[in-house]
Amino acid sequence: MADVENEATEPRQAEVPPQPVAVRVAGDLDIHHAEETRRTLLKAIGEAAPGAEVIIDLRYSSFCDSSGLDVLLAVRRTAMESGHPLRLGAPGHQMLRLLAATGTAGLFAKSHVLGREEPRSTL
């Protein structure tokens, strides 16, 4: 019983959440850039610390077509399956309209103000 009491009285170290991983997407997220974007985002998810949030920084992206949306949906699925929260950072007006029109807006966490996360890579 002494061991149980010692465990209860010893201070526990607080777990430090893993640092988020940010990937900046610049330019159009369209059919011409879809595969490169998919590869980069999947690589970032694969290399992220367990449980780390992955932020897709969209502040420099002004256009997304159905190919780009398909990439975001596939990457979201992979992130969820591997235990990584995924967030769209600073999505533009066109992106928000596309998500709303396709009924996918509720599938993504979004933030309109980004922190100081340094992007892992830039597309």
mmCIF file of C-alpha atoms in Angstrom:
data_model
loop_
_atom_site.group_PDB
_atom_site.id
_atom_site.type_symbol
_atom_site.label_atom_id
_atom_site.label_comp_id
_atom_site.label_asym_id
_atom_site.label_seq_id
_atom_site.Cartn_x
_atom_site.Cartn_y
_atom_site.Cartn_z
ATOM 1 C CA MET A 1 0.000 0.000 0.000
ATOM 2 C CA ALA A 2 2.925 2.341 0.502
ATOM 3 C CA ASP A 3 3.595 2.344 -3.232
ATOM 4 C CA VAL A 4 0.064 3.475 -3.982
ATOM 5 C CA GLU A 5 0.311 6.309 -1.495
ATOM 6 C CA ASN A 6 3.663 7.432 -2.943
ATOM 7 C CA GLU A 7 2.221 7.523 -6.445
ATOM 8 C CA ALA A 8 -0.672 9.630 -5.260
ATOM 9 C CA THR A 9 1.520 12.155 -3.461
ATOM 10 C CA GLU A 10 4.298 12.516 -6.031
ATOM 11 C CA PRO A 11 3.773 15.507 -8.300
ATOM 12 C CA ARG A 12 3.114 14.609 -11.905
ATOM 13 C CA GLN A 13 4.766 16.422 -14.717
ATOM 14 C CA ALA A 14 2.277 18.144 -16.973
ATOM 15 C CA GLU A 15 2.270 16.795 -20.486
ATOM 16 C CA VAL A 16 3.391 19.377 -22.991
ATOM 17 C CA PRO A 17 1.250 19.272 -26.123
ATOM 18 C CA PRO A 18 3.222 18.731 -29.322
ATOM 19 C CA GLN A 19 4.010 21.780 -31.410
ATOM 20 C CA PRO A 20 1.613 22.307 -34.314
ATOM 21 C CA VAL A 21 2.880 21.818 -37.832
ATOM 22 C CA ALA A 22 1.992 24.536 -40.339
ATOM 23 C CA VAL A 23 2.159 24.108 -44.098
ATOM 24 C CA ARG A 24 1.718 27.266 -46.155
ATOM 25 C CA VAL A 25 -0.153 26.999 -49.448
ATOM 26 C CA ALA A 26 0.499 29.915 -51.793
ATOM 27 C CA GLY A 27 -1.219 30.517 -55.101
ATOM 28 C CA ASP A 28 -4.019 28.452 -56.526
ATOM 29 C CA LEU A 29 -5.059 25.137 -55.018
ATOM 30 C CA ASP A 30 -6.261 23.724 -58.317
ATOM 31 C CA ILE A 31 -5.840 20.843 -60.730
ATOM 32 C CA HIS A 32 -2.369 22.072 -61.695
ATOM 33 C CA HIS A 33 -1.087 21.995 -58.107
ATOM 34 C CA ALA A 34 -3.267 19.310 -56.495
ATOM 35 C CA GLU A 35 -0.814 16.405 -56.492
ATOM 36 C CA GLU A 36 2.124 18.460 -55.242
ATOM 37 C CA THR A 37 -0.083 19.850 -52.474
ATOM 38 C CA ARG A 38 -1.341 16.364 -51.569
ATOM 39 C CA ARG A 39 2.214 14.966 -51.337
ATOM 40 C CA THR A 40 3.444 17.864 -49.223
ATOM 41 C CA LEU A 41 0.519 17.747 -46.805
ATOM 42 C CA LEU A 42 0.664 13.958 -46.419
ATOM 43 C CA LYS A 43 4.399 14.185 -45.771
ATOM 44 C CA ALA A 44 3.812 16.831 -43.080
ATOM 45 C CA ILE A 45 1.203 14.616 -41.414
ATOM 46 C CA GLY A 46 3.522 11.612 -41.567
ATOM 47 C CA GLU A 47 6.399 13.527 -39.987
ATOM 48 C CA ALA A 48 4.355 15.349 -37.321
ATOM 49 C CA ALA A 49 4.754 14.373 -33.672
ATOM 50 C CA PRO A 50 1.977 12.112 -32.373
ATOM 51 C CA GLY A 51 -1.166 14.151 -31.802
ATOM 52 C CA ALA A 52 0.272 17.354 -33.256
ATOM 53 C CA GLU A 53 -2.188 19.658 -34.965
ATOM 54 C CA VAL A 54 -1.591 20.218 -38.671
ATOM 55 C CA ILE A 55 -2.469 23.688 -39.907
ATOM 56 C CA ILE A 56 -2.927 24.350 -43.602
ATOM 57 C CA ASP A 57 -2.024 28.026 -43.869
ATOM 58 C CA LEU A 58 -4.178 29.408 -46.680
ATOM 59 C CA ARG A 59 -3.559 33.119 -46.196
ATOM 60 C CA TYR A 60 -1.618 33.300 -49.499
ATOM 61 C CA SER A 61 -3.998 31.103 -51.485
ATOM 62 C CA SER A 62 -6.824 32.849 -53.288
ATOM 63 C CA PHE A 63 -8.436 30.077 -55.335
ATOM 64 C CA CYS A 64 -9.469 26.457 -54.821
ATOM 65 C CA ASP A 65 -11.259 24.244 -57.350
ATOM 66 C CA SER A 66 -12.776 20.784 -56.953
ATOM 67 C CA SER A 67 -9.344 19.151 -57.308
ATOM 68 C CA GLY A 68 -8.040 21.232 -54.431
ATOM 69 C CA LEU A 69 -11.099 20.433 -52.335
ATOM 70 C CA ASP A 70 -10.570 16.732 -53.040
ATOM 71 C CA VAL A 71 -7.006 17.082 -51.732
ATOM 72 C CA LEU A 72 -8.208 18.796 -48.566
ATOM 73 C CA LEU A 73 -10.830 16.106 -47.939
ATOM 74 C CA ALA A 74 -8.345 13.259 -48.498
ATOM 75 C CA VAL A 75 -5.737 14.909 -46.278
ATOM 76 C CA ARG A 76 -8.375 15.489 -43.597
ATOM 77 C CA ARG A 77 -9.236 11.788 -43.633
ATOM 78 C CA THR A 78 -5.574 10.778 -43.311
ATOM 79 C CA ALA A 79 -5.014 13.286 -40.508
ATOM 80 C CA MET A 80 -8.015 12.005 -38.567
ATOM 81 C CA GLU A 81 -6.985 8.366 -39.016
ATOM 82 C CA SER A 82 -3.500 9.131 -37.727
ATOM 83 C CA GLY A 83 -4.676 11.178 -34.725
ATOM 84 C CA HIS A 84 -3.756 14.638 -35.990
ATOM 85 C CA PRO A 85 -6.274 17.476 -35.709
ATOM 86 C CA LEU A 86 -6.391 19.419 -38.970
ATOM 87 C CA ARG A 87 -7.194 23.112 -39.249
ATOM 88 C CA LEU A 88 -7.542 25.465 -42.189
ATOM 89 C CA GLY A 89 -5.739 28.655 -41.304
ATOM 90 C CA ALA A 90 -6.963 31.954 -42.727
ATOM 91 C CA PRO A 91 -9.165 30.540 -45.495
ATOM 92 C CA GLY A 92 -10.149 33.205 -47.998
ATOM 93 C CA HIS A 93 -13.628 34.222 -49.084
ATOM 94 C CA GLN A 94 -13.614 31.945 -52.143
ATOM 95 C CA MET A 95 -12.531 28.949 -50.047
ATOM 96 C CA LEU A 96 -15.263 29.599 -47.490
ATOM 97 C CA ARG A 97 -17.871 29.867 -50.261
ATOM 98 C CA LEU A 98 -16.647 26.616 -51.840
ATOM 99 C CA LEU A 99 -16.847 24.794 -48.507
ATOM 100 C CA ALA A 100 -20.334 26.169 -47.868
ATOM 101 C CA ALA A 101 -21.593 25.363 -51.380
ATOM 102 C CA THR A 102 -20.339 21.778 -51.179
ATOM 103 C CA GLY A 103 -21.618 21.140 -47.661
ATOM 104 C CA THR A 104 -18.095 20.495 -46.371
ATOM 105 C CA ALA A 105 -17.627 23.599 -44.220
ATOM 106 C CA GLY A 106 -18.417 21.721 -41.016
ATOM 107 C CA LEU A 107 -15.759 19.102 -41.706
ATOM 108 C CA PHE A 108 -12.872 21.490 -41.124
ATOM 109 C CA ALA A 109 -11.782 23.443 -38.094
ATOM 110 C CA LYS A 110 -10.923 26.958 -39.229
ATOM 111 C CA SER A 111 -9.139 29.904 -37.759
ATOM 112 C CA HIS A 112 -9.097 33.317 -39.314
ATOM 113 C CA VAL A 113 -6.169 34.558 -37.281
ATOM 114 C CA LEU A 114 -3.027 32.482 -37.344
ATOM 115 C CA GLY A 115 -0.479 32.262 -34.581
ATOM 116 C CA ARG A 116 3.220 32.497 -35.088
ATOM 117 C CA GLU A 117 3.632 28.916 -36.274
ATOM 118 C CA GLU A 118 6.415 28.803 -38.783
ATOM 119 C CA PRO A 119 5.414 26.853 -41.865
ATOM 120 C CA ARG A 120 7.140 23.519 -42.303
ATOM 121 C CA SER A 121 7.074 24.058 -46.041
ATOM 122 C CA THR A 122 5.615 26.398 -48.580
ATOM 123 C CA LEU A 123 3.836 25.390 -51.763
#
